[in-house]
Coordinates of C-alpha atoms in Angstrom, one line a residue:
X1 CA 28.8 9.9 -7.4
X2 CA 27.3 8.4 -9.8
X3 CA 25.5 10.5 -11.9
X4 CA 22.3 9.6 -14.1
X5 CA 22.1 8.6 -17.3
X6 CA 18.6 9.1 -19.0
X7 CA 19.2 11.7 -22.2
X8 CA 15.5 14.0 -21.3
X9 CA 16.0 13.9 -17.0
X10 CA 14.8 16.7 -15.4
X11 CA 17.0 17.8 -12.6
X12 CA 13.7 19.8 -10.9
X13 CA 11.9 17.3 -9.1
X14 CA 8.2 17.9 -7.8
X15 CA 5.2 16.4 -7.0
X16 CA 3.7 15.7 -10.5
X17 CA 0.1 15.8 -9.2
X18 CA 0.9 19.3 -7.3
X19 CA 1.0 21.3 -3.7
X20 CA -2.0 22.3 -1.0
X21 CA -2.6 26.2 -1.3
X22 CA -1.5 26.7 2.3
X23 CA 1.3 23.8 2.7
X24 CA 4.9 23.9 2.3
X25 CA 6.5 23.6 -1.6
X26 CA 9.3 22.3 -1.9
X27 CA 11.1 20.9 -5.5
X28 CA 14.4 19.0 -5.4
X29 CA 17.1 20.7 -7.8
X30 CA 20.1 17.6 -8.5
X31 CA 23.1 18.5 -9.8
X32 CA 24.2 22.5 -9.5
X33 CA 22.2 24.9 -7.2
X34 CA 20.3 27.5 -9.4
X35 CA 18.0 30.3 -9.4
X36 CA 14.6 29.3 -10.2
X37 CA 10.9 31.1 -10.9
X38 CA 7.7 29.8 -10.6
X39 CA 5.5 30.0 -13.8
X40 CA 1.7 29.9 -13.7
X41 CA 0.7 28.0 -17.2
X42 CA -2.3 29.8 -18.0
X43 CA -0.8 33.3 -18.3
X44 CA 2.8 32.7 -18.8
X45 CA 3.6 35.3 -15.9
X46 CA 6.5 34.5 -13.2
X47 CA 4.9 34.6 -10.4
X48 CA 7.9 33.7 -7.8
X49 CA 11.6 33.6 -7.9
X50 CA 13.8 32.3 -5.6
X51 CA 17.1 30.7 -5.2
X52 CA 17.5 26.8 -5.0
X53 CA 19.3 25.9 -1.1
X54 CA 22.4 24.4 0.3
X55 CA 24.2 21.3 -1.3
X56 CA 23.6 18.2 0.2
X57 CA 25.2 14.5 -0.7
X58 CA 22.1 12.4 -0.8
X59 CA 24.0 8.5 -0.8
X60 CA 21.1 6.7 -1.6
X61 CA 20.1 8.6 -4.4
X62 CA 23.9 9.2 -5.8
X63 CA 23.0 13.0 -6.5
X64 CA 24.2 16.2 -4.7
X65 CA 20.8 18.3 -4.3
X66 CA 19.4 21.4 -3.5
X67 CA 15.4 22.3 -1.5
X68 CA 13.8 25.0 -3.5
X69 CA 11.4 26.1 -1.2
X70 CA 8.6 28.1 -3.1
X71 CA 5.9 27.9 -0.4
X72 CA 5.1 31.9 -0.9
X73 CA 3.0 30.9 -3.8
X74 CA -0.9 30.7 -2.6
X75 CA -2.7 31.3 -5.6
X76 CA -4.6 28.0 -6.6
X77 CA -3.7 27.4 -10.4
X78 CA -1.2 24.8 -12.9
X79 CA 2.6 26.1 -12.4
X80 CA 5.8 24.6 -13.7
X81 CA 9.7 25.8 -12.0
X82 CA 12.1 26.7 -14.5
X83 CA 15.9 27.2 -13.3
X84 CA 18.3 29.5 -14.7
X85 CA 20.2 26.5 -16.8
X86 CA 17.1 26.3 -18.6
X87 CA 15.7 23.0 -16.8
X88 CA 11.9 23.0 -16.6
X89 CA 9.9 20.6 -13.8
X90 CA 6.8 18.8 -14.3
X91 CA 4.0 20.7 -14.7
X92 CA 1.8 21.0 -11.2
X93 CA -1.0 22.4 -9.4
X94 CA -1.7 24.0 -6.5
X95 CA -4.9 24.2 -4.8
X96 CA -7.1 23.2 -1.8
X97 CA -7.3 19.7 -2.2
X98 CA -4.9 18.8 -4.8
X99 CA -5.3 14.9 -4.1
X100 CA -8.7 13.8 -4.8
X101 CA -8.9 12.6 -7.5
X102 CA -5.3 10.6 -7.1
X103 CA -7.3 8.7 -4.1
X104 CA -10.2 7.9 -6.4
X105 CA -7.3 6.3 -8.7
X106 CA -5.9 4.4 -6.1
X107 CA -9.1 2.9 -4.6
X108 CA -10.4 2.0 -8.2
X109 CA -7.2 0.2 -8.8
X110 CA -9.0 -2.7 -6.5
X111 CA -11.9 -2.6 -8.9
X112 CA -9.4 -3.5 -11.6
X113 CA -7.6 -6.2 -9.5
X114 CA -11.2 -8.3 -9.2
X115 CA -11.3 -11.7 -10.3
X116 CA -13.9 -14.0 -11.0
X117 CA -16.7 -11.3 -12.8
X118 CA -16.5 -9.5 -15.7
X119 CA -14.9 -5.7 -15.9
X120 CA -17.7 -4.1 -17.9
X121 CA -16.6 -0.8 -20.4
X122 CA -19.2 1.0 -17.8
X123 CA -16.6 1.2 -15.1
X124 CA -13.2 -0.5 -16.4
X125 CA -13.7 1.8 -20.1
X126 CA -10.7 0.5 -22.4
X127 CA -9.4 -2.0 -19.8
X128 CA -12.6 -3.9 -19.7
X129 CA -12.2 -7.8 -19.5
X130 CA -14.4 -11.2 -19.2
X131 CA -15.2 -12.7 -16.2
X132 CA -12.1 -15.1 -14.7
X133 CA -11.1 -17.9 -12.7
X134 CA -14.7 -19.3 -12.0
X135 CA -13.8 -23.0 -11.6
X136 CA -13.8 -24.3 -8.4
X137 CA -9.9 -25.2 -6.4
X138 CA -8.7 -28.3 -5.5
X139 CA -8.1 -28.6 -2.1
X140 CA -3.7 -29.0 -2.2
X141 CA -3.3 -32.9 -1.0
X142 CA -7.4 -33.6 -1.3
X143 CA -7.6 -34.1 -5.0
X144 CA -11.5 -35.1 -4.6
X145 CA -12.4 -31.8 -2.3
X146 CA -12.8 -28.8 -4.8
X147 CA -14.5 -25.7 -3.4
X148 CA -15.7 -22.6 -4.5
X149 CA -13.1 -20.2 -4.8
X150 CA -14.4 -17.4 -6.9
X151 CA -13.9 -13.6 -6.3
X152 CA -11.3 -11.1 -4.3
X153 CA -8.5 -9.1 -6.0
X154 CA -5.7 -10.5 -8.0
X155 CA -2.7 -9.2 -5.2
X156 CA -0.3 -7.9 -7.8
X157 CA 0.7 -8.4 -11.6
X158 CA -0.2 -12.3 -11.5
X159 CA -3.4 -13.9 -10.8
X160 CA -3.0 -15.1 -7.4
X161 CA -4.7 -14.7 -4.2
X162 CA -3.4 -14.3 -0.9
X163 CA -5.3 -14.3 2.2
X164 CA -2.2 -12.7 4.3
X165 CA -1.6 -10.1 2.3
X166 CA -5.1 -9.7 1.3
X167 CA -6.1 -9.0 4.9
X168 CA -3.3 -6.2 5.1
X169 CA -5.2 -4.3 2.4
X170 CA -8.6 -4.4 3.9
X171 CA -7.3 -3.3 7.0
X172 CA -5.4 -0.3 5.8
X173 CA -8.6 0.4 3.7
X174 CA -10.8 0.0 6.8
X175 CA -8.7 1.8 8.9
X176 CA -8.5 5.0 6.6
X177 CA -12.0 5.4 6.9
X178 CA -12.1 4.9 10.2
X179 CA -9.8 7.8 10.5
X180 CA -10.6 10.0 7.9
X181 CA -14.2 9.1 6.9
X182 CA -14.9 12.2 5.3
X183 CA -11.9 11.5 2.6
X184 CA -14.7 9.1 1.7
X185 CA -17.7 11.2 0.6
X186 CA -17.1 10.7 -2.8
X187 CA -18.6 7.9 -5.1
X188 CA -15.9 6.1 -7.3
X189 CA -18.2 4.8 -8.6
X190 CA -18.7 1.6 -8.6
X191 CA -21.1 -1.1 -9.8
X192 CA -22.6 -1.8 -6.3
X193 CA -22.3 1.9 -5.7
X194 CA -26.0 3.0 -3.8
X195 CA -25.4 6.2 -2.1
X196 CA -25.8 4.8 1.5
X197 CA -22.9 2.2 2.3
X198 CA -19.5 4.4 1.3
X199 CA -17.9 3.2 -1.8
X200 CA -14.7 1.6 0.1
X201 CA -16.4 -0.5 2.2
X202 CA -18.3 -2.0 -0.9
X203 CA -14.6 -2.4 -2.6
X204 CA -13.4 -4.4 0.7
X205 CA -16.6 -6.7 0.7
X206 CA -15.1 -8.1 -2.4
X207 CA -12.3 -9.7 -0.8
X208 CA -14.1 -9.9 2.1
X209 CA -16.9 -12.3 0.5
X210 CA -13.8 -14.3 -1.0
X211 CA -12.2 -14.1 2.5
X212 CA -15.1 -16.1 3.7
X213 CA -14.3 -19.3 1.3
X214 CA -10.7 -19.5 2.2
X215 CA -11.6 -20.6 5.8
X216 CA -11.3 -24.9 6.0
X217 CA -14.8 -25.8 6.7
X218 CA -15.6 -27.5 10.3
X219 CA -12.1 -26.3 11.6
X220 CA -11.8 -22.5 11.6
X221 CA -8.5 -22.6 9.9
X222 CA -7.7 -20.2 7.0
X223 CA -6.0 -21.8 3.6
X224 CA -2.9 -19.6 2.8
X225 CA -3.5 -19.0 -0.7
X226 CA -5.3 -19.3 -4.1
X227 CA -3.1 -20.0 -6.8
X228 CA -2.2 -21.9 -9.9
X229 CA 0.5 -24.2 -9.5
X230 CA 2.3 -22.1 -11.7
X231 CA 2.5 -18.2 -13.0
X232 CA 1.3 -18.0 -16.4
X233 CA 3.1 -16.3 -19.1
X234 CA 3.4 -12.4 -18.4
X235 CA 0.9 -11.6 -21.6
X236 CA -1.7 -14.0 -20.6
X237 CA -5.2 -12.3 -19.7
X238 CA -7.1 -13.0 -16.5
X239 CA -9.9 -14.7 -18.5
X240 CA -7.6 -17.0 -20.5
X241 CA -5.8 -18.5 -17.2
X242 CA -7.1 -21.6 -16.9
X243 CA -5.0 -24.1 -15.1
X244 CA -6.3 -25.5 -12.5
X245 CA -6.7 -23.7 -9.1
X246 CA -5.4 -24.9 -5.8
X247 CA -6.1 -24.0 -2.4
X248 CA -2.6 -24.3 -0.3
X249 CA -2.7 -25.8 3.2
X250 CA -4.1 -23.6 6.2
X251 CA -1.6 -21.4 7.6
X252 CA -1.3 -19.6 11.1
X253 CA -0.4 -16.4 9.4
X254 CA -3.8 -16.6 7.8
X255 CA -5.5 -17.8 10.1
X256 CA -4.5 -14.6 12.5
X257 CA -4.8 -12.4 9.8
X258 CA -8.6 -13.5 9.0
X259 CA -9.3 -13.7 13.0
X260 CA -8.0 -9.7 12.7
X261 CA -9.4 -8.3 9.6
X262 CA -13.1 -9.9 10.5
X263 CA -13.2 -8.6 14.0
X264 CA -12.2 -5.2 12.5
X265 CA -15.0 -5.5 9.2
X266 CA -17.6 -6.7 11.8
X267 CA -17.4 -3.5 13.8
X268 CA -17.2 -1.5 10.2
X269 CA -19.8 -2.7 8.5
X270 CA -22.4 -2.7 11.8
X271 CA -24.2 0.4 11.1
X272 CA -24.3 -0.9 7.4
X273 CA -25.8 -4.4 7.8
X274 CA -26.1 -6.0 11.1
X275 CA -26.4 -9.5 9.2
X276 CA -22.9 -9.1 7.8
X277 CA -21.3 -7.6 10.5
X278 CA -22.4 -10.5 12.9
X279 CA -21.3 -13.3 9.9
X280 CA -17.6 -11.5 9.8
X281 CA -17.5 -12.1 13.7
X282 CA -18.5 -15.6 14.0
X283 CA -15.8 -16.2 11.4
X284 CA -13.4 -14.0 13.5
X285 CA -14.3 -15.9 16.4
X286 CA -13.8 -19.4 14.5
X287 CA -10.4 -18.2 13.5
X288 CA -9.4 -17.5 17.0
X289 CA -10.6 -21.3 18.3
X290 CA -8.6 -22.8 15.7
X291 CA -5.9 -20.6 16.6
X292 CA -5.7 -21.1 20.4
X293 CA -6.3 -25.3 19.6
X294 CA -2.9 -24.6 17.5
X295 CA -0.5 -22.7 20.1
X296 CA 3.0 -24.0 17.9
X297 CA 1.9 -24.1 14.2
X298 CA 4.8 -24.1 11.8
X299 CA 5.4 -21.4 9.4
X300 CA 4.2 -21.6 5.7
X301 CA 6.3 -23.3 3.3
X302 CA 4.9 -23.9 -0.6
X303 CA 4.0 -27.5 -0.5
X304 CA 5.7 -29.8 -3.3
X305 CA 4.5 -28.8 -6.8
X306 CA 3.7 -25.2 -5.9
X307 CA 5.5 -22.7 -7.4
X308 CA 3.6 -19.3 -6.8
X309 CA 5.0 -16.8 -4.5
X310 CA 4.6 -18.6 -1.0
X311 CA 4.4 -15.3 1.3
X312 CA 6.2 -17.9 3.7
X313 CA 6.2 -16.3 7.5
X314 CA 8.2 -17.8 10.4
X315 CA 6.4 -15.9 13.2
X316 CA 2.8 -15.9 14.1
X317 CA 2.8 -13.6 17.0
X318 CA 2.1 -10.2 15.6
X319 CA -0.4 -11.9 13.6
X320 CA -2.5 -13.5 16.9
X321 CA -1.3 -9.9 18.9
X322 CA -3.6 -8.0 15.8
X323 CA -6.5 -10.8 16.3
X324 CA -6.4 -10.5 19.5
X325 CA -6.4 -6.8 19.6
X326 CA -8.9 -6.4 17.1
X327 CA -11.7 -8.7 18.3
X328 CA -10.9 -7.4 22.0
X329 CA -11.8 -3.8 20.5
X330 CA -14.8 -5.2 18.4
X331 CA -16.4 -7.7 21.8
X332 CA -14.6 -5.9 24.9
X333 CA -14.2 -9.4 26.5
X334 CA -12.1 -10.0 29.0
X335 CA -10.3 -12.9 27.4
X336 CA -9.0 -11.5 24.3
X337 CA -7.5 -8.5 26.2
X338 CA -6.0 -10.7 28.4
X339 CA -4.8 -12.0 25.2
X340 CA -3.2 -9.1 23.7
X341 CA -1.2 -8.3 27.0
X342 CA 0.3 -11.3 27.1
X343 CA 1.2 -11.1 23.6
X344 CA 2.4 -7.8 24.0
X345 CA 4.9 -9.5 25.9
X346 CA 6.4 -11.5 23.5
X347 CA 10.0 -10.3 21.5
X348 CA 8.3 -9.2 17.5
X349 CA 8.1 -5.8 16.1
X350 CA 5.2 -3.9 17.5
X351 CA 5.0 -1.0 15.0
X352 CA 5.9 -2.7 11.8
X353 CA 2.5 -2.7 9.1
X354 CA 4.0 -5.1 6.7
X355 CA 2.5 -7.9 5.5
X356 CA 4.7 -10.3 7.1
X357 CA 5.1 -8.3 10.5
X358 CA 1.5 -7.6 11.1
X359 CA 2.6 -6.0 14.7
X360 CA 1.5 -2.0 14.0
X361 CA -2.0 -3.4 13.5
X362 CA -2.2 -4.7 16.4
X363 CA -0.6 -2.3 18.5
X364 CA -3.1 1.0 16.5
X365 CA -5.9 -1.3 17.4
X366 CA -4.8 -1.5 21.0
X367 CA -4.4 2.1 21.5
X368 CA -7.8 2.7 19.0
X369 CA -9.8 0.7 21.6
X370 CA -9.1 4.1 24.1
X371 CA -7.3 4.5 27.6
X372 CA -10.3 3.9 29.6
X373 CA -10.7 0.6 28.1
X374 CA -7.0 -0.7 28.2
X375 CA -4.1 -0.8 30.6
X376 CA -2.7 2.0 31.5
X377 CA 0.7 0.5 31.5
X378 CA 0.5 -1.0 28.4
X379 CA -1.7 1.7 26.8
X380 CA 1.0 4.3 27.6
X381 CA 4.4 2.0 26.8
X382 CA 2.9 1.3 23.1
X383 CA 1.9 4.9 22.9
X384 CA 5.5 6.2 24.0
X385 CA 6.7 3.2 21.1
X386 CA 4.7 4.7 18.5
X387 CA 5.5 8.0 18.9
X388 CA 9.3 7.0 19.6
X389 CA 9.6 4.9 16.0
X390 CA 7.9 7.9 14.3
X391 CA 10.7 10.4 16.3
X392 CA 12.7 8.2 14.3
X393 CA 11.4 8.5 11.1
X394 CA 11.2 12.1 11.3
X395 CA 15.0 12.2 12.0
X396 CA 15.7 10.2 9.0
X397 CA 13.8 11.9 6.7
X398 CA 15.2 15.3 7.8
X399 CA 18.8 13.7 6.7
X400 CA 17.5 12.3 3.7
X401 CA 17.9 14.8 0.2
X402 CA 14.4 13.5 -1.1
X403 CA 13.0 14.2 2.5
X404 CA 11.7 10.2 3.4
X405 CA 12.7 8.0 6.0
X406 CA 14.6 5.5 3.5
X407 CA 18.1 4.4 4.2
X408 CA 20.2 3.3 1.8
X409 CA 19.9 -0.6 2.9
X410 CA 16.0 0.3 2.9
X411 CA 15.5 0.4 -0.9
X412 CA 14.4 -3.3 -1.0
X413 CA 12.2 -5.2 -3.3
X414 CA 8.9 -3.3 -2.3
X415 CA 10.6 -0.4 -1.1
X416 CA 7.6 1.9 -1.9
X417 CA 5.4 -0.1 0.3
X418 CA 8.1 0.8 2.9
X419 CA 7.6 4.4 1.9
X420 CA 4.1 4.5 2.1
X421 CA 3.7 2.4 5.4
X422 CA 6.3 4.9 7.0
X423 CA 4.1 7.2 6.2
X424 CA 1.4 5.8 7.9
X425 CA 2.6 5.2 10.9
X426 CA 3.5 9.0 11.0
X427 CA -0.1 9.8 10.6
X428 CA -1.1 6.9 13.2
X429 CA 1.4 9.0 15.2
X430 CA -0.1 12.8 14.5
X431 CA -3.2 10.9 15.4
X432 CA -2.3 9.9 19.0
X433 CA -0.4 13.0 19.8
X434 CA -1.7 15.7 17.8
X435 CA 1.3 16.9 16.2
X436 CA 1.0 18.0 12.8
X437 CA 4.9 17.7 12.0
X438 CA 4.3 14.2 11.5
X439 CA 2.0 14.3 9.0
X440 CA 4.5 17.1 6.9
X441 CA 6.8 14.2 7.1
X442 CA 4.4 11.5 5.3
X443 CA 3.4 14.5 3.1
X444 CA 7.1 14.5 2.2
X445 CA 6.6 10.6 1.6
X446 CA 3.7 11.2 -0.8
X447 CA 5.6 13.9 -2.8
X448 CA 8.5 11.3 -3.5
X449 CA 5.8 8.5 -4.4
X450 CA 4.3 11.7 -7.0
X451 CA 7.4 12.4 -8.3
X452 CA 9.9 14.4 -6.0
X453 CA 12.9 11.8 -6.4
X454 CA 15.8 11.1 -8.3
X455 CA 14.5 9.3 -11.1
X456 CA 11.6 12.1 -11.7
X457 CA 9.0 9.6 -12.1
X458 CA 5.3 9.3 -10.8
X459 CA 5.3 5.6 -9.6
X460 CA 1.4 5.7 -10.0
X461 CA 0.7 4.4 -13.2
X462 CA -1.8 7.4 -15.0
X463 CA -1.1 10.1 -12.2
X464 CA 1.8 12.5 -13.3
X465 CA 3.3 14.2 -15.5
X466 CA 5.9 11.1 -16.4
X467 CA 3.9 8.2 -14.2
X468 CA 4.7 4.4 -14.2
X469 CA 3.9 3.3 -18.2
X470 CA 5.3 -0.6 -18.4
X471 CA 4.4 -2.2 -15.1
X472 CA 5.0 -6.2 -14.5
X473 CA 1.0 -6.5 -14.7
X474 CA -0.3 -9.4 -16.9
X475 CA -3.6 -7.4 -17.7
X476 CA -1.3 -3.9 -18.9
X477 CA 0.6 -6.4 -20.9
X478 CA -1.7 -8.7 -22.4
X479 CA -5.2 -6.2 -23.3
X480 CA -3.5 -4.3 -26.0
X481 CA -4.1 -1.0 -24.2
X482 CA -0.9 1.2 -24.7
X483 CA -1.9 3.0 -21.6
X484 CA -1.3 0.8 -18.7
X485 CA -4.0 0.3 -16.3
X486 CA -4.1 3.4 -14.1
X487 CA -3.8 4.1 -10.7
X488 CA -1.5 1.1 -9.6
X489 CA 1.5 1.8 -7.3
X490 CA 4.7 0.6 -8.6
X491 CA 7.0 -1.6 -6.0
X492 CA 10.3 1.2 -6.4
X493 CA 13.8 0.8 -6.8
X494 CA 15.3 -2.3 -5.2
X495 CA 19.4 -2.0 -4.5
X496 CA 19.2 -6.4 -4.7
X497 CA 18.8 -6.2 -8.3
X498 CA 16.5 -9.5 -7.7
X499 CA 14.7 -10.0 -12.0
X500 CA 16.9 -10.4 -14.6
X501 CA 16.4 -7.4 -16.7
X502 CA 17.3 -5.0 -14.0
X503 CA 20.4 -7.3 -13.1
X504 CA 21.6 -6.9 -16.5
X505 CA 21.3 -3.3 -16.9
X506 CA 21.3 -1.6 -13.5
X507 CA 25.1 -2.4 -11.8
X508 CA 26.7 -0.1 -10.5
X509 CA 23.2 2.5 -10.0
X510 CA 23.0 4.0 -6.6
X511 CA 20.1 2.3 -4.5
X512 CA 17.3 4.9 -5.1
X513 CA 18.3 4.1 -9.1
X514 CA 17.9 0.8 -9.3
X515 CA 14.3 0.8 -10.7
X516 CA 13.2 0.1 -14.7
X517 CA 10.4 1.2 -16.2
X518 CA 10.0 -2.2 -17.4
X519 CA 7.4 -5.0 -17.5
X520 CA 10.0 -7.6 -17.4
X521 CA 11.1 -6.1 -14.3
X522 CA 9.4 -7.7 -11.3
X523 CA 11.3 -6.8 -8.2
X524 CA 11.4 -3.1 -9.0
X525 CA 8.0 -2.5 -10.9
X526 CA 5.4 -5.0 -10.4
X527 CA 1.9 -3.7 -8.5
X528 CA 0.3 -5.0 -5.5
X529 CA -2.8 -4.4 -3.7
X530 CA -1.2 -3.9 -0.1
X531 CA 1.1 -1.5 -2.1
X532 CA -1.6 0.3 -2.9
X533 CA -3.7 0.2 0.3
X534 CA -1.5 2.6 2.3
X535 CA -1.3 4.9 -0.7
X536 CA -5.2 5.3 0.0
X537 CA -4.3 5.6 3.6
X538 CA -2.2 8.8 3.2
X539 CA -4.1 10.2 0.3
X540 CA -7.3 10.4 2.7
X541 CA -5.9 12.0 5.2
X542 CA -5.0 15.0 2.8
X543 CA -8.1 15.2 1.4
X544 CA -10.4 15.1 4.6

């Protein structure tokens, strides 16, 4: 095994933000089994002692650990678990609804990823920068057309914009308050903050606003992305990029994507403002034309010149199966659910939430719109998937030493995007069925993502006791903060070694290792938006 390496490692791994008064607890000794005790930080006193489980070989992680199950402890208060070798854990708390105020974090991370106005102190505080990218885009191959293209979120630690991936993070967004609405009670706040339309919907209208100029006028067709031609230099802030801007040729992907996540914002934002809701249709609707007028479309390729991160997707279907799906459930017409059956019938995964396998979102949608209003035989056959790919997930985790669904070939770049859609497919599947042992298994997700892994690390930059501190984020690199901004999920440890740094200093690291703390390190800790997006997801359900 290989062992790790790091001088000060703690081999008591928790959830750095803490436990729910009446769930399980559960910390993650490495190394030797020991006795441990539970001590409550405000009075000193040992309130729990126990004795850390059975060894187990955990092969992605490279350690031989033990469950320390401390689940008798009820009391809401800060604790820290000390074992008998004298290792201490992160400190943690325990109480009724331990993670507010980590969802707040993640959802104000997309206040931080806005381009094209200024961050104000008011609501950004010490990472407060001008307004950028306000220039209109060339249209790629059109050098005379230039557009508007101002506003969205930046999708990860460049400046780009990405109408794929961007519709992947409104739709997790939208569909956790669809879920769990209550998790949304609570202002951020924000600058449009007003006490009537929740706070999360007013966050997705920002990319949904830029949404809207990234459809080709006259043809319904959505342009792939937003972009430079180039990245800029990792220290560069958002205000001082300013090469030029170029809007890449429409795409099918995006175009299915856009058709999707404005049928779904058009039923959202209904009771809100009718105006909107009926704007975000018609441009659902537009999508779909252009769509059905382009049945074989080829998959996205960076065009000559372009050197940005092309999001390049062979396969279209899951993303027409989600349109469909979604503007069938927002219109009831006839013709888009004889749409989604006959896409159903087509050979792409149907439970994947991924950016490029945008099948799950069609397939929640489907079984969202209700029995009575579907058929039966495909209603029930996706249900039976669902719940069968969840089964699966539950099995792995239960092998698994950390407790997640992860194989070993699973720790890819974005592997905590993988962690944290697992996790909401569980809940989609506690959802349909009732049973609350799925959602202890995404718990068991969240807890890793908090802290409860090998490395001992919160991979939420400003939530934990030892969180994310040098992300590949041009904005925590350039602003001179030594903080980095907070409440950004980290991509995870990726067994490819695929950026340099991590290459040159990770051989040889077991898959679940091969992450760096490190801004040079962009395939194991950069931030995205859609990585954060389910990370709201399965906050919200814990906090309803």
């Amino acid at each position: 095994m290989n062992t790790l390496s790091t001088p000060d490692h703690r081999h008591i791994a928790v959830n750095q933000i803490g436990y729910a008064t009446e769930g399980a607890k559960i910390a993650i000794f490495s190394g030797e089994a020991h006795g441990f005790r539970v001590i409550n930080e405000e009075t000193g006193a040992m309130v729990y002692t126990g004795k850390s489980g059975k060894a187990i070989v955990d092969k992605p992680s490279g350690a031989i650990v033990h469950v320390a199950d401390f689940s008798g402890v009820r009391t809401a208060g800060r604790y820290h678990l000390e074992g008998d070798d004298g290792n201490v854990s992160a400190s943690f708390v325990i109480g009724d609804k331990p993670y507010g105020e980590l969802q707040q974090g993640l959802l104000k991370a997309f206040y931080y990823y806005r381009c094209g106005v200024e961050l104000t102190g008011e609501f950004a505080g010490p990472w407060a920068h001008g307004a950028c990218h306000t220039a209109e885009g060339i249209v790629y191959g059109q050098p005379e057309l230039t557009l508007d293209s101002c506003g969205g979120w930046h999708d990860a630690g460049d400046y780009g914009k990405y109408s794929g991936p961007g519709a992947k993070a409104i739709a997790d967004l939208l569909l956790a308050y669809e879920l769990y609405p209550t998790a949304f009670a609570v202002s951020i706040p924000l600058p449009e903050s007003d006490g009537k339309t929740p706070d999360v919907l007013l966050e997705c209208k920002v990319e949904l606003d830029w949404l809207f100029k990234m459809q080709e006028p006259g043809t319904g067709g959505v342009y792939h992305k937003l972009t430079t031609l180039n990245f800029p230099g990792l220290d560069v802030m958002p205000e001082e990029d300013n090469a030029e801007l170029y809007f890449s040729p429409v795409s099918a992907t995006a175009t299915g994507d856009f058709a999707g996540v404005m049928a779904m914002a058009a039923r959202v934002y209904e009771p809100y403002d009718q105006g909107y809701a009926r704007q975000c249709l018609t441009a659902a609707e537009a999508a779909w034309s252009w769509l059905q007028q382009h049945p074989e479309a080829p998959g996205f390729m960076n065009p000559p010149g372009i050197s940005t991160g092309e999001y390049g997707d062979d396969t279209d279907q899951d993303e027409r199966y989600w349109a469909a799906a979604e503007l069938y459930r927002t219109t009831g017409e006839a013709v888009y659910h004889e749409a989604v059956q006959a896409l159903a019938q087509l050979s792409f995964p149907k439970y994947s939430l991924g950016w490029a396998d945008m099948g799950g979102y069609g397939t929640l949608t489907y079984l969202l719109t209700g029995e009575s209003a579907t058929e039966k035989g495909l209603y029930t056959s996706l249900k039976q998937g669902l719940l069968a790919e969840a089964d699966r997930l539950v099995r792995q985790s239960r092998e698994d030493g950390y407790r997640i669904s992860l194989l070993e070939e699973d720790y890819i770049w974005g592997s905590n995007m993988l962690v944290l859609n697992n996790a909401m497919l569980l809940l989609a599947a506690e959802h349909f069925s009732g049973e609350t042992a799925y959602a202890a298994c995404a718990l068991d997700h969240l807890h890793y993502l908090m802290g409860r892994n090998v490395l001992d690390i919160s991979y939420v930059t400003g939530f934990g006791d030892r969180p994310v501190m040098h992300p590949h984020h041009r904005p925590s690199v350039g602003d001179g903060v030594a903080d980095p901004v907070p409440g950004l999920v980290s991509g995870g440890p990726d067994r490819g070694l695929h950026d340099e740094y991590v290459a040159e200093h990770l051989q040889g690291k077991p898959a679940a290792q091969c992450f760096a703390d490190h801004d040079l390190s962009y395939s194991t800790n950069e931030v995205t938006i859609y990585w954060n997006s389910p990370a709201v997801f399965v906050t919200a359900r814990f906090n309803m």
